[in-house]
Each structure stands twice: as C-alpha cells, then as structure tokens.
Coordinates of C-alpha atoms and ligand atoms in Angstrom, one line a residue:
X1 CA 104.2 92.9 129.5
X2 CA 106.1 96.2 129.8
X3 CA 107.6 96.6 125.8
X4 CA 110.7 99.3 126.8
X5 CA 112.1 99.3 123.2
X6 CA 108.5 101.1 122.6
X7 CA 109.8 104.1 124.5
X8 CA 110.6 107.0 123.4
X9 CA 114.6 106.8 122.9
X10 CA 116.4 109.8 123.1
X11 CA 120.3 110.8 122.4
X12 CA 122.5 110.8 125.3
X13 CA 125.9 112.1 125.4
X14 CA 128.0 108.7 124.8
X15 CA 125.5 109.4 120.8
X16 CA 126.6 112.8 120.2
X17 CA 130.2 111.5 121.1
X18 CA 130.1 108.8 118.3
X19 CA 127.6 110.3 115.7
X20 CA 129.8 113.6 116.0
X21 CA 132.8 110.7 115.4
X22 CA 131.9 108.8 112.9
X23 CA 128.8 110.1 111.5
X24 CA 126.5 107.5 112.5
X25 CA 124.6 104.9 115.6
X26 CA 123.3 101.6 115.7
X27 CA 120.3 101.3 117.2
X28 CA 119.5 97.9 118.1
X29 CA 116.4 96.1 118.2
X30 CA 114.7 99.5 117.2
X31 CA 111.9 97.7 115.7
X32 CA 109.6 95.2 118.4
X33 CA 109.4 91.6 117.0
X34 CA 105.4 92.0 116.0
X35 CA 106.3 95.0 113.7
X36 CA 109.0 93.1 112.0
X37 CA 106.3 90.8 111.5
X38 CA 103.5 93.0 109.9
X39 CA 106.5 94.4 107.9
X40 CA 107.7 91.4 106.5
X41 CA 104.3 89.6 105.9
X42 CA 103.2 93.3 103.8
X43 CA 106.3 92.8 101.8
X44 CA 105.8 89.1 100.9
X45 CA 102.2 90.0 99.6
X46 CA 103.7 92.5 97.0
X47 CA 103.3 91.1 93.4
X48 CA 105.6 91.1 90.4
X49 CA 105.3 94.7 89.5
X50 CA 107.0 97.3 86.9
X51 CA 109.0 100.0 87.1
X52 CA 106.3 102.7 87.2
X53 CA 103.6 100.8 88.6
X54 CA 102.2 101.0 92.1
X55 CA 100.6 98.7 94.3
X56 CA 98.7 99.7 97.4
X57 CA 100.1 103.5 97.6
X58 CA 103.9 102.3 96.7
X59 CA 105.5 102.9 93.8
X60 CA 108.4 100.3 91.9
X61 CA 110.8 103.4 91.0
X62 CA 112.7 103.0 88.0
X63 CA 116.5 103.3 89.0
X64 CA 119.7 101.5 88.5
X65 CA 118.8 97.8 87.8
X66 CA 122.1 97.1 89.9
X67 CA 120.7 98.8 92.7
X68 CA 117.8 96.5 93.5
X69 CA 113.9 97.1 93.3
X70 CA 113.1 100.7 95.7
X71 CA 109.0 100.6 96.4
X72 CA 108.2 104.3 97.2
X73 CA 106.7 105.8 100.1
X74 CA 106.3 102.8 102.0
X75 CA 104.5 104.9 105.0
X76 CA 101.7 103.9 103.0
X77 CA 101.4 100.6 103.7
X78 CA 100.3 100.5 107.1
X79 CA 102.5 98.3 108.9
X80 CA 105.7 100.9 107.9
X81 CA 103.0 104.1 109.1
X82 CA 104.7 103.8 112.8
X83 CA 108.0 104.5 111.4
X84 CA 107.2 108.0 110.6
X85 CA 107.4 108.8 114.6
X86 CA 108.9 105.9 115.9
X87 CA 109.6 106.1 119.4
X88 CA 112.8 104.7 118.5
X89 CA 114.7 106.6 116.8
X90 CA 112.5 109.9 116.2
X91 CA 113.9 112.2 119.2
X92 CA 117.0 111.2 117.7
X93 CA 116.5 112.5 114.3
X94 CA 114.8 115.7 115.6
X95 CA 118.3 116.1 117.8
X96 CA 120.6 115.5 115.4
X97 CA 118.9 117.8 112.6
X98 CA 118.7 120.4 115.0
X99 CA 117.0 124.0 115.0
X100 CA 114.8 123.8 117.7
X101 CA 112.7 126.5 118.9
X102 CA 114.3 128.7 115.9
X103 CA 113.2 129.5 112.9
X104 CA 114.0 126.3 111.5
X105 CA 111.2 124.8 113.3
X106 CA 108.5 127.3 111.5
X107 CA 107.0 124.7 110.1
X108 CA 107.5 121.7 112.6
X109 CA 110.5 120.0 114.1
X110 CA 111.1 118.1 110.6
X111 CA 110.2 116.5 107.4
X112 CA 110.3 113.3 105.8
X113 CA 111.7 113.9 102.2
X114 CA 111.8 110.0 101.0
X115 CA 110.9 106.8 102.3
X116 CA 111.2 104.0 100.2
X117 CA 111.4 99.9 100.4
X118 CA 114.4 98.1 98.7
X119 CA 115.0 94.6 98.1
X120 CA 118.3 93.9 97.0
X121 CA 119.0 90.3 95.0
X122 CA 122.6 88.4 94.6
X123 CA 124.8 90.3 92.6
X124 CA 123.5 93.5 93.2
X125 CA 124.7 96.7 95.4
X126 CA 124.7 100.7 95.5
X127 CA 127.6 102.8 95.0
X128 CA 129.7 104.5 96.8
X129 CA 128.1 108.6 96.7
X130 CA 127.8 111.4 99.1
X131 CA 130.8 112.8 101.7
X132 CA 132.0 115.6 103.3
X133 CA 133.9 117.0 100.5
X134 CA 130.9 117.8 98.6
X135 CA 129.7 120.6 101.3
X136 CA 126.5 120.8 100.2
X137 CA 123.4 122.0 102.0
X138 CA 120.7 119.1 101.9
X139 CA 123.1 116.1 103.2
X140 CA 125.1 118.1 105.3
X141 CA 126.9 117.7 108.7
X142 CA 127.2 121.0 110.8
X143 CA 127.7 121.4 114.9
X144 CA 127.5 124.8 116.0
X145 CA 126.4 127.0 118.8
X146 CA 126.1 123.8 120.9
X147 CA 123.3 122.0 118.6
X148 CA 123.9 119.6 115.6
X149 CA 122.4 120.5 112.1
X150 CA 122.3 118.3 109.9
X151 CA 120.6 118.4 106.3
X152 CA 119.9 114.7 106.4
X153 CA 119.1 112.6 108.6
X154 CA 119.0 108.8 107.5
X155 CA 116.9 105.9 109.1
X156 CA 118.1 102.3 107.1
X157 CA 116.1 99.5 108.5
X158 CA 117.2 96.4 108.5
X159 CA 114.1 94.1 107.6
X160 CA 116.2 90.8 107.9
X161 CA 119.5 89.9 109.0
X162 CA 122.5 91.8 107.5
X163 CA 126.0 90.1 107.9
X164 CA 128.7 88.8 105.7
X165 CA 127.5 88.4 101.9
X166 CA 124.3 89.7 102.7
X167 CA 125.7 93.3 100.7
X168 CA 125.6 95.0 104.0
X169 CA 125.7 98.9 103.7
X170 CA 129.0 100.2 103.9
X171 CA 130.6 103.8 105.1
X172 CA 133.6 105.1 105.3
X173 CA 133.5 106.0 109.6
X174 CA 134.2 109.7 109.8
X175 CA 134.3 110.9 106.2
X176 CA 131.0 113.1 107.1
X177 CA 134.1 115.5 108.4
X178 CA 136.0 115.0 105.4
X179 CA 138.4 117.8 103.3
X180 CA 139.0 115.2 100.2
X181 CA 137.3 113.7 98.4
X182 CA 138.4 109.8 98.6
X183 CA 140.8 109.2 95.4
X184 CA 139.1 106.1 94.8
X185 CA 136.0 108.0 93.7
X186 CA 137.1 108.8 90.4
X187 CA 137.9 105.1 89.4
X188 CA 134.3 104.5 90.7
X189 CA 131.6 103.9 88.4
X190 CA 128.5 104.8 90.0
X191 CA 125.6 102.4 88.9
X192 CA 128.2 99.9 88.6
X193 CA 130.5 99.3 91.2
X194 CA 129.9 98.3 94.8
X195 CA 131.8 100.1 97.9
X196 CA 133.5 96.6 99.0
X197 CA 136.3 97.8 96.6
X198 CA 136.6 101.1 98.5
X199 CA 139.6 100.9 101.2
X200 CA 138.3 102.7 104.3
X201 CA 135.1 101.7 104.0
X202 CA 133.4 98.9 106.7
X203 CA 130.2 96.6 106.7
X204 CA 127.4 97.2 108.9
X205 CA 125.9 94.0 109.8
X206 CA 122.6 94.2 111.5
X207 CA 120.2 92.2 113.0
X208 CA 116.6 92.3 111.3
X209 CA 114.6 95.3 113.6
X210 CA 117.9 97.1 114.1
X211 CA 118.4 100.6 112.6
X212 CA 121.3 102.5 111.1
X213 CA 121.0 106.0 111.9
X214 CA 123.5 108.2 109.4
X215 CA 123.9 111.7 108.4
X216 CA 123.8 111.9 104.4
X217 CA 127.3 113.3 104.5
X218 CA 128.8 110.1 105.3
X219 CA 130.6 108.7 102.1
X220 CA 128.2 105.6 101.8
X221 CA 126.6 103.0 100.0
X222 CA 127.0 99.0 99.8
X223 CA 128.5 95.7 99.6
X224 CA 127.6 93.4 96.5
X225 CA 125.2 90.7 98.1
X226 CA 127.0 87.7 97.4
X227 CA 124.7 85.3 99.5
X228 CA 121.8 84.0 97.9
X229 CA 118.1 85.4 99.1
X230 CA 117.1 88.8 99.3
X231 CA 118.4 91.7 101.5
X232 CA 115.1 94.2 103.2
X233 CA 115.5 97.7 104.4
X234 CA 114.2 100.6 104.3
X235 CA 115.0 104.2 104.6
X236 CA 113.5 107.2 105.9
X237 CA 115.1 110.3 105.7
X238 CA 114.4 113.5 108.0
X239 CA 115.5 117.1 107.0
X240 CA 114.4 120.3 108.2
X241 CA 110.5 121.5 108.1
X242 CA 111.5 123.6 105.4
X243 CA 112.6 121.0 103.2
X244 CA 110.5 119.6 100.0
X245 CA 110.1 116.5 98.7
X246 CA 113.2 114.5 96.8
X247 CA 110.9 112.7 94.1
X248 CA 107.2 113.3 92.3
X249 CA 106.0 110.9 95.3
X250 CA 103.5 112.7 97.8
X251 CA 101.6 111.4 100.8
X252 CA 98.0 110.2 99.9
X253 CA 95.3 112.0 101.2
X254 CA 94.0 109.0 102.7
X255 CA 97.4 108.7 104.8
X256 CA 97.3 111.8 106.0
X257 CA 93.9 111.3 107.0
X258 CA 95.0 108.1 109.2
X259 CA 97.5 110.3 110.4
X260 CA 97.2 111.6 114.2
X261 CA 99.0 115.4 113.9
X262 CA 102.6 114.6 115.1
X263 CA 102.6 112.5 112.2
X264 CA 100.8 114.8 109.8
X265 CA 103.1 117.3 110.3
X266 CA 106.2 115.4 109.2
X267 CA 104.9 114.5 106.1
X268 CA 103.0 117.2 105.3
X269 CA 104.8 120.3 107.6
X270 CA 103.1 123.2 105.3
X271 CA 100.4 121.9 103.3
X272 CA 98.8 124.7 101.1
X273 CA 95.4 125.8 102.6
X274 CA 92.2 126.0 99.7
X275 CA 91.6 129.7 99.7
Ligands
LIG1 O1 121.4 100.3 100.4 C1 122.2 100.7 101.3 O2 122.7 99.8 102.1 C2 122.6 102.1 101.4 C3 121.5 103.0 101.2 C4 121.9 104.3 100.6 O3 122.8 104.4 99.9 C5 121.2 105.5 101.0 O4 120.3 105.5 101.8 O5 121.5 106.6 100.4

C-alpha cells in the first residue's frame, strides 16, 4: 500500500503565508504509525539513568529538574535516525532556513545543531525564553530578497498525544516579529515558571506523529503538565551548514557510518579531513 505521508513534503505558499504570520506550521501525521512505534517501544527500553550517564549513544543531560529528563542526540538510536531527513518535514526546514545556492550552502543545505528526547512528568514545564526582541543571530527570523533565513529551525515531535493538561508547548503566535520584549518576562522566573501564566501565549495540542515546526525566535516554551503520565517529544533543530554544535554532544562515528550522505552531511557538514 502506497504510504503518501512518506513523501517528500515541501512548503507551499498557504506555509510561507502562516509561518511568515505566526512563526510556525503544524504538520500532521508527519510521523507514519510504524515509526511511532519503533520510537515509542526504544523509549520504554531506556533504564533509570543519571544525569551524565548515557545509554546506547544518548546522553541524560543535566538541566533544570523542572524541565523534565532531555536524552541527547537521540539520532542515535535508530528508530529516531530517519528524522534527520525526514521526508516530512526536511524540504521544509531547508526552505525556511534559506540560502540556497549561496554561500550559505558551502557546506551543505544545513546542520542539525541539537537533537534531544524529553519526557516531561506532572508538575513539570519549560519556561517561557526566546523572541523577537532579542535580535540575535542563531534563532533568528529574517525574509529578504524573496527567501526566508532563519537561524533556527525547530522540529518538536509529538511522541504521544498532546492536549489539555498534557503541558502542551506554548507560543506566543507572531512574536518571532516582535519590537518588545513581552512585559511579563521580567516577573518570569526561568527554571521555574511555566508559560500558562503568560497572556498571549496558546497551547499546541498535537496528535502523537504530528510535528511542530517553529523558528527559535518565537517567544516559546510550555504549559505545566497537570495530567498524570508522561509527555514524549523530541526536537531537532536545523541551522545553516556553517553552524556548530549547541552542546559537548557529537555524532558517533558508528552513526555516521550508518549514515547514507544526505544524512552525513547534516550532521556532520565539514568534518575535519586526517592530514
Ligand atoms: O518542551 C516544549 O514543549 C518546548 C521546547 C522548547 O522550549 C524548545 O525546543 O526550545
């Protein structure tokens, strides 16, 4: 049977329209039902672990206990390898960082600078962070000489449902654009607070295998989980080729030997030759 949300997906002009908008899309059912599967069934085989300790390529990253448990560089673990050039979503992310055929592409069309798993318990969330205001190079939003360039560009995986309680992520539609910061930010306590607090800022509920495609500019972050269970996404973010890593974290060489090249290249764009 013919699977069409295996092909490739590209923008179309009703995307630009309301990524340019808002600064982000909802892809559904980007994920088929057998890789949710494989996904889910890795996850549930992952023991108790540390912050520090790894576990078949992953790594428990020490962070804000509020903020959940964040397994690094899930493209590890095989099941999450397909992500790296998922038909889905990976014309998008090429089209919405921009800088094809220009110097930006010296390297490749673009780079995966983090990846990460997170499982998110009741009471916890992330804060609200990033926006317009800030300006700045790596998360920014830019549309000029009829391309989009954007610093970051952010797939969030929904891994199971995502709806009411379920401490949905949360932005505030638009603010990718924005002059000011919001004047709730300085009342905010980052680590602490969740974004449910923040006026102007909306739930994304999503159905497990959809993504949330967002430029890092949006103000983001999300809602407490109030709901008992455990919230699963993960995120892979795209920059230019030029780009380096966020964290320590680097691709194994036994990935990158699994790799085919299109892949290679976007976790690896300029790897150092041995002289
Ligand atoms: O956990 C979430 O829902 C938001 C993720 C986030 O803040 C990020 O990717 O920067």
């Amino acid at each position: 049977m013919k699977n069409s949300i295996q092909e490739r997906r590209f923008p179309t002009a009703k995307d630009d329209y309301f990524f340019d908008l808002r600064g982000y899309l909802i892809l559904k059912n980007a994920l088929s039902k057998e890789e949710l599967y494989d996904m889910n069934a890795f996850i549930d085989t992952i023991p108790e672990t540390k912050e520090g300790e790894s576990y078949k390529g992953i790594y428990h990253q020490p962070q804000h206990a509020k903020f959940g448990t964040n397994y690094q560089q899930i493209y590890e673990a095989p099941p999450f390898r397909k992500c790296i050039s998922h038909p889905s979503w990976i014309e998008m992310a090429k089209h919405y960082v921009g800088g094809k055929d220009t110097f930006d592409w010296h390297h490749g069309p673009i780079f995966i600078d983090e990846n990460f798993l997170n499982l998110r318990s009741e009471g916890q969330a992330i804060s609200l962070h990033s926006g317009g205001h800030e300006g700045i190079m790596r998360t920014q939003f830019r549309y000029y000489n009829g391309g989009f360039h954007c610093g970051q560009i952010n797939i969030l995986l929904a891994l199971n449902n995502i709806g009411p309680g379920d401490g949905a992520t949360m932005v505030i539609p638009g603010s990718h654009k924005s002059n000011f910061e919001h004047p709730q930010f300085k009342t905010l306590n980052y680590g602490k607070d969740s974004v449910d607090v923040v006026e102007g800022a909306i739930e994304v509920h999503l159905k497990a295998g959809d993504a949330l495609l967002f430029v890092d500019a949006i103000s983001h972050g999300s809602a407490a989980r109030t709901n008992s269970g455990q919230r699963r996404i993960c995120v892979f973010r795209y920059g230019p080729s030029w780009g380096n890593f966020r964290f320590h974290y680097r691709p194994s060489g036994s990935l990158l030997e699994a790799l085919n090249p299109e892949e290679r290249q976007i976790v690896s764009p300029a790897p150092i030759k041995k002289s």
